[in-house]
Each structure stands twice: as structure tokens, then as C-alpha cells.
PDB file of C-alpha atoms in Angstrom:
ATOM      1  CA  MET K   1      40.046  30.108  56.808  1.00  0.00           C
ATOM      2  CA  TYR K   2      36.651  30.291  58.529  1.00  0.00           C
ATOM      3  CA  MET K   3      34.918  31.134  55.228  1.00  0.00           C
ATOM      4  CA  THR K   4      36.617  28.180  53.512  1.00  0.00           C
ATOM      5  CA  ILE K   5      35.442  25.746  56.203  1.00  0.00           C
ATOM      6  CA  LEU K   6      31.939  27.216  56.061  1.00  0.00           C
ATOM      7  CA  PHE K   7      31.837  26.874  52.270  1.00  0.00           C
ATOM      8  CA  ILE K   8      32.998  23.229  52.419  1.00  0.00           C
ATOM      9  CA  SER K   9      30.410  22.453  55.110  1.00  0.00           C
ATOM     10  CA  ILE K  10      27.594  23.959  53.037  1.00  0.00           C
ATOM     11  CA  LEU K  11      28.785  22.120  49.943  1.00  0.00           C
ATOM     12  CA  CYS K  12      28.894  18.786  51.794  1.00  0.00           C
ATOM     13  CA  ALA K  13      25.395  19.380  53.195  1.00  0.00           C
ATOM     14  CA  CYS K  14      24.066  20.101  49.682  1.00  0.00           C
ATOM     15  CA  VAL K  15      25.675  16.951  48.272  1.00  0.00           C
ATOM     16  CA  ILE K  16      24.262  14.798  51.097  1.00  0.00           C
ATOM     17  CA  TYR K  17      20.788  16.319  50.620  1.00  0.00           C
ATOM     18  CA  PHE K  18      20.918  15.757  46.851  1.00  0.00           C
ATOM     19  CA  LEU K  19      21.979  12.119  47.239  1.00  0.00           C
ATOM     20  CA  PHE K  20      19.314  11.496  49.885  1.00  0.00           C
ATOM     21  CA  ARG K  21      16.630  13.086  47.700  1.00  0.00           C
ATOM     22  CA  GLN K  22      17.679  11.066  44.654  1.00  0.00           C
ATOM     23  CA  ASN K  23      17.626   7.823  46.631  1.00  0.00           C
ATOM     24  CA  ARG K  24      14.217   8.678  48.059  1.00  0.00           C
ATOM     25  CA  LEU K  25      12.771   9.507  44.638  1.00  0.00           C
ATOM     26  CA  SER K  26      14.312   6.348  43.217  1.00  0.00           C
ATOM     27  CA  GLY K  27      12.709   4.350  45.998  1.00  0.00           C
ATOM     28  CA  LEU K  28       9.330   5.927  45.286  1.00  0.00           C
ATOM     29  CA  THR K  29       9.656   5.184  41.589  1.00  0.00           C
ATOM     30  CA  LYS K  30      10.379   1.545  42.306  1.00  0.00           C
ATOM     31  CA  ALA K  31       7.515   1.360  44.777  1.00  0.00           C
ATOM     32  CA  GLU K  32       5.096   2.831  42.244  1.00  0.00           C
ATOM     33  CA  LYS K  33       5.886   0.334  39.505  1.00  0.00           C
ATOM     34  CA  LEU K  34       3.400  -2.406  38.717  1.00  0.00           C
ATOM     35  CA  PRO K  35       4.217  -5.609  40.633  1.00  0.00           C
ATOM     36  CA  ASP K  36       5.852  -8.314  38.527  1.00  0.00           C
ATOM     37  CA  ALA K  37       2.992 -10.717  39.271  1.00  0.00           C
ATOM     38  CA  LEU K  38       0.566  -8.401  37.480  1.00  0.00           C
ATOM     39  CA  LYS K  39       2.958  -7.843  34.565  1.00  0.00           C
ATOM     40  CA  ILE K  40       3.074 -11.601  34.028  1.00  0.00           C
ATOM     41  CA  ILE K  41      -0.721 -11.647  33.818  1.00  0.00           C
ATOM     42  CA  LEU K  42      -0.743  -8.809  31.295  1.00  0.00           C
ATOM     43  CA  ASN K  43       1.811 -10.632  29.158  1.00  0.00           C
ATOM     44  CA  ALA K  44      -0.139 -13.865  29.304  1.00  0.00           C
ATOM     45  CA  GLN K  45      -3.746 -12.710  28.975  1.00  0.00           C
ATOM     46  CA  VAL K  46      -4.083  -9.178  27.584  1.00  0.00           C
ATOM     47  CA  LEU K  47      -3.584  -9.238  23.808  1.00  0.00           C
ATOM     48  CA  TYR K  48      -3.937  -5.456  23.583  1.00  0.00           C
ATOM     49  CA  TYR K  49      -0.943  -5.057  25.927  1.00  0.00           C
ATOM     50  CA  GLN K  50       1.082  -7.707  24.091  1.00  0.00           C
ATOM     51  CA  LYS K  51       0.888  -5.698  20.845  1.00  0.00           C
ATOM     52  CA  LEU K  52       2.301  -2.510  22.380  1.00  0.00           C
ATOM     53  CA  ASN K  53       5.907  -1.419  21.987  1.00  0.00           C
ATOM     54  CA  LYS K  54       8.216  -1.255  24.990  1.00  0.00           C
ATOM     55  CA  ASN K  55       7.500   2.381  25.909  1.00  0.00           C
ATOM     56  CA  ASP K  56       3.742   1.984  25.561  1.00  0.00           C
ATOM     57  CA  LYS K  57       3.826  -1.202  27.632  1.00  0.00           C
ATOM     58  CA  GLU K  58       5.458   0.750  30.426  1.00  0.00           C
ATOM     59  CA  ARG K  59       2.846   3.503  30.089  1.00  0.00           C
ATOM     60  CA  PHE K  60       0.074   0.893  30.147  1.00  0.00           C
ATOM     61  CA  GLU K  61       1.541  -0.674  33.296  1.00  0.00           C
ATOM     62  CA  ASN K  62       1.681   2.731  34.983  1.00  0.00           C
ATOM     63  CA  GLN K  63      -1.953   3.412  34.107  1.00  0.00           C
ATOM     64  CA  VAL K  64      -3.012   0.000  35.401  1.00  0.00           C
ATOM     65  CA  ASN K  65      -1.138   0.670  38.637  1.00  0.00           C
ATOM     66  CA  ASP K  66      -2.733   4.108  38.953  1.00  0.00           C
ATOM     67  CA  PHE K  67      -6.210   2.686  38.275  1.00  0.00           C
ATOM     68  CA  LEU K  68      -5.802   0.154  41.074  1.00  0.00           C
ATOM     69  CA  LYS K  69      -4.958   2.993  43.462  1.00  0.00           C
ATOM     70  CA  TYR K  70      -8.075   5.087  42.895  1.00  0.00           C
ATOM     71  CA  VAL K  71     -10.664   2.357  42.189  1.00  0.00           C
ATOM     72  CA  ARG K  72     -11.565  -0.172  44.871  1.00  0.00           C
ATOM     73  CA  ILE K  73     -12.356  -3.739  43.751  1.00  0.00           C
ATOM     74  CA  GLU K  74     -14.327  -5.944  46.127  1.00  0.00           C
ATOM     75  CA  GLY K  75     -15.770  -9.411  45.689  1.00  0.00           C
ATOM     76  CA  VAL K  76     -19.264 -10.607  46.599  1.00  0.00           C
ATOM     77  CA  GLY K  77     -19.377 -14.375  46.904  1.00  0.00           C
ATOM     78  CA  THR K  78     -15.897 -14.651  45.397  1.00  0.00           C
ATOM     79  CA  PRO K  79     -12.369 -13.635  46.392  1.00  0.00           C
ATOM     80  CA  VAL K  80     -10.588 -11.024  44.262  1.00  0.00           C
ATOM     81  CA  SER K  81      -7.396 -12.444  42.768  1.00  0.00           C
ATOM     82  CA  ASP K  82      -4.448 -10.769  41.044  1.00  0.00           C
ATOM     83  CA  ILE K  83      -5.880 -12.002  37.732  1.00  0.00           C
ATOM     84  CA  ASP K  84      -9.179 -10.236  38.469  1.00  0.00           C
ATOM     85  CA  ARG K  85      -7.412  -7.015  39.408  1.00  0.00           C
ATOM     86  CA  ALA K  86      -5.124  -7.053  36.373  1.00  0.00           C
ATOM     87  CA  LEU K  87      -7.931  -7.774  33.908  1.00  0.00           C
ATOM     88  CA  ILE K  88     -10.368  -5.274  35.405  1.00  0.00           C
ATOM     89  CA  ALA K  89      -7.749  -2.531  35.413  1.00  0.00           C
ATOM     90  CA  SER K  90      -6.747  -3.408  31.833  1.00  0.00           C
ATOM     91  CA  SER K  91     -10.400  -3.192  30.775  1.00  0.00           C
ATOM     92  CA  GLY K  92     -10.515   0.309  32.216  1.00  0.00           C
ATOM     93  CA  VAL K  93      -7.224   1.461  30.724  1.00  0.00           C
ATOM     94  CA  ILE K  94      -7.770   0.176  27.168  1.00  0.00           C
ATOM     95  CA  PRO K  95     -10.564   2.625  26.207  1.00  0.00           C
ATOM     96  CA  ILE K  96      -8.688   5.643  27.659  1.00  0.00           C
ATOM     97  CA  PHE K  97      -5.179   4.715  26.536  1.00  0.00           C
ATOM     98  CA  GLY K  98      -5.332   7.422  23.863  1.00  0.00           C
ATOM     99  CA  PHE K  99      -5.912  10.054  26.558  1.00  0.00           C
ATOM    100  CA  PRO K 100      -2.933  10.140  28.959  1.00  0.00           C
ATOM    101  CA  GLY K 101      -3.962  11.398  32.371  1.00  0.00           C
ATOM    102  CA  TRP K 102      -7.667  10.545  31.995  1.00  0.00           C
ATOM    103  CA  LYS K 103      -9.334   9.087  35.072  1.00  0.00           C
ATOM    104  CA  TYR K 104     -12.825   7.733  35.663  1.00  0.00           C
ATOM    105  CA  ASN K 105     -14.119  10.454  37.935  1.00  0.00           C
ATOM    106  CA  ASN K 106     -17.554   8.784  37.871  1.00  0.00           C
ATOM    107  CA  LEU K 107     -16.246   5.518  39.354  1.00  0.00           C
ATOM    108  CA  THR K 108     -15.277   4.749  42.944  1.00  0.00           C
ATOM    109  CA  ASN K 109     -15.497   0.983  43.251  1.00  0.00           C
ATOM    110  CA  ILE K 110     -16.182  -2.238  41.342  1.00  0.00           C
ATOM    111  CA  ILE K 111     -18.212  -5.104  42.754  1.00  0.00           C
ATOM    112  CA  LEU K 112     -17.167  -8.481  41.387  1.00  0.00           C
ATOM    113  CA  TYR K 113     -19.688 -11.337  41.351  1.00  0.00           C
ATOM    114  CA  PRO K 114     -18.721 -14.971  40.687  1.00  0.00           C
ATOM    115  CA  ASP K 115     -21.082 -15.208  37.697  1.00  0.00           C
ATOM    116  CA  THR K 116     -24.180 -13.563  36.254  1.00  0.00           C
ATOM    117  CA  PHE K 117     -26.599 -11.744  38.560  1.00  0.00           C
ATOM    118  CA  ASP K 118     -30.151 -10.397  38.414  1.00  0.00           C
ATOM    119  CA  GLN K 119     -31.762  -6.964  38.674  1.00  0.00           C
ATOM    120  CA  GLU K 120     -31.752  -7.276  42.453  1.00  0.00           C
ATOM    121  CA  PHE K 121     -27.989  -7.931  42.391  1.00  0.00           C
ATOM    122  CA  GLN K 122     -28.462 -11.545  43.482  1.00  0.00           C
ATOM    123  CA  PHE K 123     -26.062 -14.162  42.110  1.00  0.00           C
ATOM    124  CA  GLU K 124     -28.070 -17.210  43.112  1.00  0.00           C
ATOM    125  CA  GLY K 125     -31.401 -18.489  41.851  1.00  0.00           C
ATOM    126  CA  GLU K 126     -33.136 -17.971  38.499  1.00  0.00           C
ATOM    127  CA  ASN K 127     -33.283 -14.966  36.140  1.00  0.00           C
ATOM    128  CA  ARG K 128     -29.570 -14.306  36.439  1.00  0.00           C
ATOM    129  CA  ASN K 129     -28.682 -12.925  33.014  1.00  0.00           C
ATOM    130  CA  ILE K 130     -26.679  -9.758  33.733  1.00  0.00           C
ATOM    131  CA  MET K 131     -22.920  -9.912  33.120  1.00  0.00           C
ATOM    132  CA  GLY K 132     -22.089  -6.291  33.853  1.00  0.00           C
ATOM    133  CA  MET K 133     -23.757  -3.051  34.877  1.00  0.00           C
ATOM    134  CA  VAL K 134     -22.883   0.573  35.544  1.00  0.00           C
ATOM    135  CA  GLY K 135     -24.714   1.698  38.656  1.00  0.00           C
ATOM    136  CA  SER K 136     -27.135   4.601  38.794  1.00  0.00           C
ATOM    137  CA  GLY K 137     -29.157   6.291  41.538  1.00  0.00           C
ATOM    138  CA  TYR K 138     -27.985   5.067  44.929  1.00  0.00           C
ATOM    139  CA  MET K 139     -25.518   2.796  43.078  1.00  0.00           C
ATOM    140  CA  ASN K 140     -23.968   5.720  41.230  1.00  0.00           C
ATOM    141  CA  GLY K 141     -20.184   5.524  41.021  1.00  0.00           C
ATOM    142  CA  GLN K 142     -20.176   1.741  41.138  1.00  0.00           C
ATOM    143  CA  MET K 143     -19.764  -0.944  38.511  1.00  0.00           C
ATOM    144  CA  LEU K 144     -20.912  -4.544  38.850  1.00  0.00           C
ATOM    145  CA  LEU K 145     -19.125  -7.288  36.931  1.00  0.00           C
ATOM    146  CA  SER K 146     -19.401 -11.041  36.516  1.00  0.00           C
ATOM    147  CA  ARG K 147     -16.047 -12.720  37.108  1.00  0.00           C
ATOM    148  CA  ALA K 148     -16.951 -15.450  34.601  1.00  0.00           C
ATOM    149  CA  ALA K 149     -17.673 -12.812  31.940  1.00  0.00           C
ATOM    150  CA  LEU K 150     -14.487 -10.918  32.806  1.00  0.00           C
ATOM    151  CA  LEU K 151     -12.330 -14.012  32.273  1.00  0.00           C
ATOM    152  CA  LYS K 152     -14.153 -14.989  29.089  1.00  0.00           C
ATOM    153  CA  GLY K 153     -13.579 -11.528  27.640  1.00  0.00           C
ATOM    154  CA  PHE K 154      -9.822 -12.081  27.747  1.00  0.00           C
ATOM    155  CA  SER K 155      -9.874 -15.712  26.636  1.00  0.00           C
ATOM    156  CA  ASN K 156      -9.285 -17.066  23.145  1.00  0.00           C
ATOM    157  CA  GLN K 157     -13.010 -17.770  22.880  1.00  0.00           C
ATOM    158  CA  ALA K 158     -13.973 -14.120  23.413  1.00  0.00           C
ATOM    159  CA  GLY K 159     -14.599 -13.344  19.744  1.00  0.00           C
ATOM    160  CA  LYS K 160     -15.591  -9.704  19.373  1.00  0.00           C
ATOM    161  CA  GLY K 161     -16.916  -9.401  22.925  1.00  0.00           C
ATOM    162  CA  ASN K 162     -15.510  -8.130  26.206  1.00  0.00           C
ATOM    163  CA  THR K 163     -18.047  -7.362  28.938  1.00  0.00           C
ATOM    164  CA  ALA K 164     -15.694  -5.319  31.115  1.00  0.00           C
ATOM    165  CA  ILE K 165     -14.590  -3.058  28.240  1.00  0.00           C
ATOM    166  CA  HIS K 166     -18.278  -2.708  27.331  1.00  0.00           C
ATOM    167  CA  GLU K 167     -19.105  -1.367  30.809  1.00  0.00           C
ATOM    168  CA  PHE K 168     -16.139   1.008  30.893  1.00  0.00           C
ATOM    169  CA  VAL K 169     -17.254   2.479  27.567  1.00  0.00           C
ATOM    170  CA  HIS K 170     -20.654   3.105  29.169  1.00  0.00           C
ATOM    171  CA  LEU K 171     -18.808   5.033  31.900  1.00  0.00           C
ATOM    172  CA  LEU K 172     -17.011   7.125  29.290  1.00  0.00           C
ATOM    173  CA  ASP K 173     -20.314   7.757  27.525  1.00  0.00           C
ATOM    174  CA  LYS K 174     -21.831   8.787  30.855  1.00  0.00           C
ATOM    175  CA  SER K 175     -18.996  11.208  31.669  1.00  0.00           C
ATOM    176  CA  ASP K 176     -20.692  14.053  29.765  1.00  0.00           C
ATOM    177  CA  GLY K 177     -23.863  13.639  31.831  1.00  0.00           C
ATOM    178  CA  GLU K 178     -25.847  11.348  29.513  1.00  0.00           C
ATOM    179  CA  THR K 179     -25.438   7.724  28.488  1.00  0.00           C
ATOM    180  CA  ASP K 180     -26.653   8.253  24.934  1.00  0.00           C
ATOM    181  CA  GLY K 181     -24.053   6.741  22.612  1.00  0.00           C
ATOM    182  CA  VAL K 182     -22.452  10.119  21.902  1.00  0.00           C
ATOM    183  CA  PRO K 183     -19.540  10.720  24.291  1.00  0.00           C
ATOM    184  CA  GLU K 184     -19.180  14.463  23.801  1.00  0.00           C
ATOM    185  CA  ASN K 185     -16.070  14.530  26.003  1.00  0.00           C
ATOM    186  CA  LEU K 186     -14.294  12.268  23.498  1.00  0.00           C
ATOM    187  CA  LEU K 187     -15.847  12.807  20.073  1.00  0.00           C
ATOM    188  CA  PRO K 188     -14.711  15.941  18.203  1.00  0.00           C
ATOM    189  CA  HIS K 189     -17.740  18.080  17.398  1.00  0.00           C
ATOM    190  CA  GLN K 190     -17.382  17.749  13.619  1.00  0.00           C
ATOM    191  CA  TYR K 191     -17.863  13.988  13.910  1.00  0.00           C
ATOM    192  CA  THR K 192     -21.059  14.054  15.992  1.00  0.00           C
ATOM    193  CA  VAL K 193     -23.551  14.199  13.099  1.00  0.00           C
ATOM    194  CA  PRO K 194     -21.665  11.625  10.941  1.00  0.00           C
ATOM    195  CA  TRP K 195     -21.491   9.299  13.964  1.00  0.00           C
ATOM    196  CA  LEU K 196     -25.218   9.552  14.688  1.00  0.00           C
ATOM    197  CA  LYS K 197     -26.107   9.031  11.017  1.00  0.00           C
ATOM    198  CA  MET K 198     -23.793   6.055  10.627  1.00  0.00           C
ATOM    199  CA  MET K 199     -24.925   4.549  13.932  1.00  0.00           C
ATOM    200  CA  HIS K 200     -28.610   4.599  12.978  1.00  0.00           C
ATOM    201  CA  GLN K 201     -27.885   3.195   9.517  1.00  0.00           C
ATOM    202  CA  GLU K 202     -25.949   0.293  11.017  1.00  0.00           C
ATOM    203  CA  MET K 203     -28.614  -0.357  13.651  1.00  0.00           C
ATOM    204  CA  HIS K 204     -31.143  -0.824  10.813  1.00  0.00           C
ATOM    205  CA  ARG K 205     -28.733  -3.214   9.077  1.00  0.00           C
ATOM    206  CA  ILE K 206     -28.351  -5.210  12.289  1.00  0.00           C
ATOM    207  CA  GLU K 207     -32.117  -5.473  12.688  1.00  0.00           C
ATOM    208  CA  ALA K 208     -32.345  -6.668   9.083  1.00  0.00           C
ATOM    209  CA  GLY K 209     -29.729  -9.352   9.715  1.00  0.00           C
ATOM    210  CA  LYS K 210     -27.234  -7.721   7.352  1.00  0.00           C
ATOM    211  CA  SER K 211     -24.443  -6.928   9.825  1.00  0.00           C
ATOM    212  CA  ASP K 212     -21.992  -9.037  11.812  1.00  0.00           C
ATOM    213  CA  ILE K 213     -22.215  -6.620  14.753  1.00  0.00           C
ATOM    214  CA  ASP K 214     -23.989  -8.252  17.701  1.00  0.00           C
ATOM    215  CA  VAL K 215     -27.753  -7.754  17.660  1.00  0.00           C
ATOM    216  CA  TYR K 216     -27.636  -6.234  21.154  1.00  0.00           C
ATOM    217  CA  ALA K 217     -26.159  -3.128  19.527  1.00  0.00           C
ATOM    218  CA  SER K 218     -29.522  -2.380  17.914  1.00  0.00           C
ATOM    219  CA  THR K 219     -31.332  -1.951  21.253  1.00  0.00           C
ATOM    220  CA  SER K 220     -30.162   1.649  21.805  1.00  0.00           C
ATOM    221  CA  GLU K 221     -27.522   4.182  20.791  1.00  0.00           C
ATOM    222  CA  ALA K 222     -25.698   3.641  24.108  1.00  0.00           C
ATOM    223  CA  GLU K 223     -25.525  -0.106  23.539  1.00  0.00           C
ATOM    224  CA  PHE K 224     -24.428   0.372  19.944  1.00  0.00           C
ATOM    225  CA  LEU K 225     -21.443   2.418  21.105  1.00  0.00           C
ATOM    226  CA  ALA K 226     -20.461  -0.108  23.788  1.00  0.00           C
ATOM    227  CA  VAL K 227     -20.833  -3.157  21.518  1.00  0.00           C
ATOM    228  CA  ALA K 228     -19.003  -1.475  18.623  1.00  0.00           C
ATOM    229  CA  ALA K 229     -16.207  -0.481  21.005  1.00  0.00           C
ATOM    230  CA  GLU K 230     -15.817  -4.106  22.119  1.00  0.00           C
ATOM    231  CA  TYR K 231     -15.391  -5.051  18.445  1.00  0.00           C
ATOM    232  CA  PHE K 232     -12.984  -2.134  17.898  1.00  0.00           C
ATOM    233  CA  PHE K 233     -10.624  -3.176  20.687  1.00  0.00           C
ATOM    234  CA  GLU K 234     -10.964  -6.953  20.393  1.00  0.00           C
ATOM    235  CA  LYS K 235     -10.918  -7.406  16.595  1.00  0.00           C
ATOM    236  CA  PRO K 236      -9.661  -4.109  15.145  1.00  0.00           C
ATOM    237  CA  ASP K 237      -8.407  -5.606  11.853  1.00  0.00           C
ATOM    238  CA  GLN K 238     -11.744  -7.281  11.218  1.00  0.00           C
ATOM    239  CA  LEU K 239     -13.763  -4.167  12.072  1.00  0.00           C
ATOM    240  CA  LYS K 240     -11.562  -1.977   9.871  1.00  0.00           C
ATOM    241  CA  HIS K 241     -12.036  -4.384   6.955  1.00  0.00           C
ATOM    242  CA  LYS K 242     -15.798  -4.917   7.328  1.00  0.00           C
ATOM    243  CA  HIS K 243     -16.840  -1.522   8.697  1.00  0.00           C
ATOM    244  CA  PRO K 244     -14.214   1.085   7.695  1.00  0.00           C
ATOM    245  CA  GLU K 245     -16.454   4.076   8.475  1.00  0.00           C
ATOM    246  CA  ILE K 246     -17.285   2.807  11.961  1.00  0.00           C
ATOM    247  CA  TYR K 247     -13.625   2.034  12.557  1.00  0.00           C
ATOM    248  CA  HIS K 248     -12.573   5.533  11.455  1.00  0.00           C
ATOM    249  CA  LEU K 249     -15.071   7.290  13.721  1.00  0.00           C
ATOM    250  CA  LEU K 250     -14.173   5.103  16.702  1.00  0.00           C
ATOM    251  CA  SER K 251     -10.492   5.883  16.059  1.00  0.00           C
ATOM    252  CA  GLN K 252     -11.300   9.585  16.286  1.00  0.00           C
ATOM    253  CA  MET K 253     -13.407   8.993  19.395  1.00  0.00           C
ATOM    254  CA  PHE K 254     -10.855   6.951  21.355  1.00  0.00           C
ATOM    255  CA  GLY K 255      -7.735   8.584  19.930  1.00  0.00           C
ATOM    256  CA  GLN K 256      -6.355   5.189  18.902  1.00  0.00           C
ATOM    257  CA  ASP K 257      -5.668   3.105  15.812  1.00  0.00           C
ATOM    258  CA  PRO K 258      -5.431  -0.432  17.254  1.00  0.00           C
ATOM    259  CA  ALA K 259      -5.332  -2.112  13.827  1.00  0.00           C
ATOM    260  CA  VAL K 260      -1.887  -0.573  13.279  1.00  0.00           C
ATOM    261  CA  PRO K 261       0.780  -2.217  15.506  1.00  0.00           C
ATOM    262  CA  PHE K 262       2.680   0.194  17.755  1.00  0.00           C
ATOM    263  CA  SER K 263       0.641   3.176  16.567  1.00  0.00           C
ATOM    264  CA  PRO K 264       0.889   6.228  18.868  1.00  0.00           C
ATOM    265  CA  PRO K 265      -2.247   7.935  20.252  1.00  0.00           C
ATOM    266  CA  LEU K 266      -4.011  10.008  17.622  1.00  0.00           C
ATOM    267  CA  GLY K 267      -4.242  13.762  17.918  1.00  0.00           C
TER     268      GLY K 267
END
């Protein structure tokens, strides 16, 4: 009789513990989901997100939520809104969406300016022509962004450009120790030489006025990568049609095929 009572007591305790644990985990799961206000922004303003299937949308939301937990966003001369947070996080997630679990270990916080700024990080006065910058030296681990450029990058007038994505690609390039246009952490070794050869050929074409890639891409290998990546994520169909070799190598680099709707990560 005693053993029966003891067994029932233990069984009841196990059931109660299991139910409590399940409820707690369920509560954590709900708490960790992206707020509905940010989902609405993604649906309204992030074309990349809109093209994803249901499962990938959920994965994108989780990565955006995770990004906002480990990267601090602060405004200088402007408040930081939900739109700013959603678009900045999306800009960071898009280039790494083909690499589940990747985090920007070389980024701690983002400083958002109302508009362009100068080399002294001032957003008032003349000579304000910088829309985004990855910090170095004492500014290492920080990114500076123009809010006006951020919003334009996700507007219908963006064309092939997106300043925030551009700067995050610089961070990826920098993750191997050098910002040189060859992200060794992402690009399979067998593609390094073809990428360098193709990049220099296209830079010459840009300088000769024979390419539709923005002229800024011809200033250095690092800028070529960032500008081409903007094109890749913003107008993938157009890039694939006009520059199939560049598109192919960027697909291998980022582990994505954005010109194909609902395509899974490559690899």
C-alpha cells in the first residue's frame, strides 16, 4: 500500500513538473518571437522578406529578433523608431541569410544619424557626403548610418542601391581580417581566383563606361564587392541577366540564389 502511494506521488510530481516546464518553454518561445509591429514593417517595406516562403519568413523574423538582441542601435540627433530597427536588422540579416547561425562578431552597436555626415562624424554644416561607414581604430565594432539613406534603400526609388546592405557586406568582408573584396570566410577557395579576375575585368569596364554597375565600384576591390552585393540583393533578376558570371560567384559567396523565388540556401 505504501509503495503504491509513493509511486502515485512520484508520478504526479513528474506530470506537474513536465506541464510546468512545457508552459515555461512555451512562454519563452512566445516571448522570443518578433513583435507584430516589426512584422508589419517587414511585410510592408522589405521586398526580400516578402518573396520568402512561410518557413523562411519565420526564420528571417527569428534572425531579425536575434540581431536586435546582440546589436545596440542608438540615434544621434534623431530618435530610433521601430521602422529604423526593422530595416537595419533586415539589412544585416539579408547578406547572411544563407548561413544560419552566423553573427556579426565584429559589430557591437550602430549609430544612426538623421542624414549624411562628414569625416568628423558631424551631421550639420558643409561637406556632409557620407551615408554609411564601418568604423575602424577607436571606432572599431561600430557602424554609422544615415537614416535618410536607410529609408531610401528600402523605398521604390532605391534602384540597385542599399546603403545599409552595402555597409554590412563590408563587415562580412572584414571578418577575415582584411577589407579587400575577397571575403575568405564566405567564398569557397576554388572561386577566389575567378572572382578576382572577373572583378578586375568588370572594374575596367566600369571605368570605360561599358557597365551598368555603379561607378563607385571601380574605386577599390572592397567597394566593388559591396556595390555588386547591393545589386545582387536588390535587383537579382537584372544582375543575373546582365552579369551572369558575377551573379553566379555572388551566389556561391552568399549561399543564396535570390533570383529564384523560395530557393533554399545553397550548399
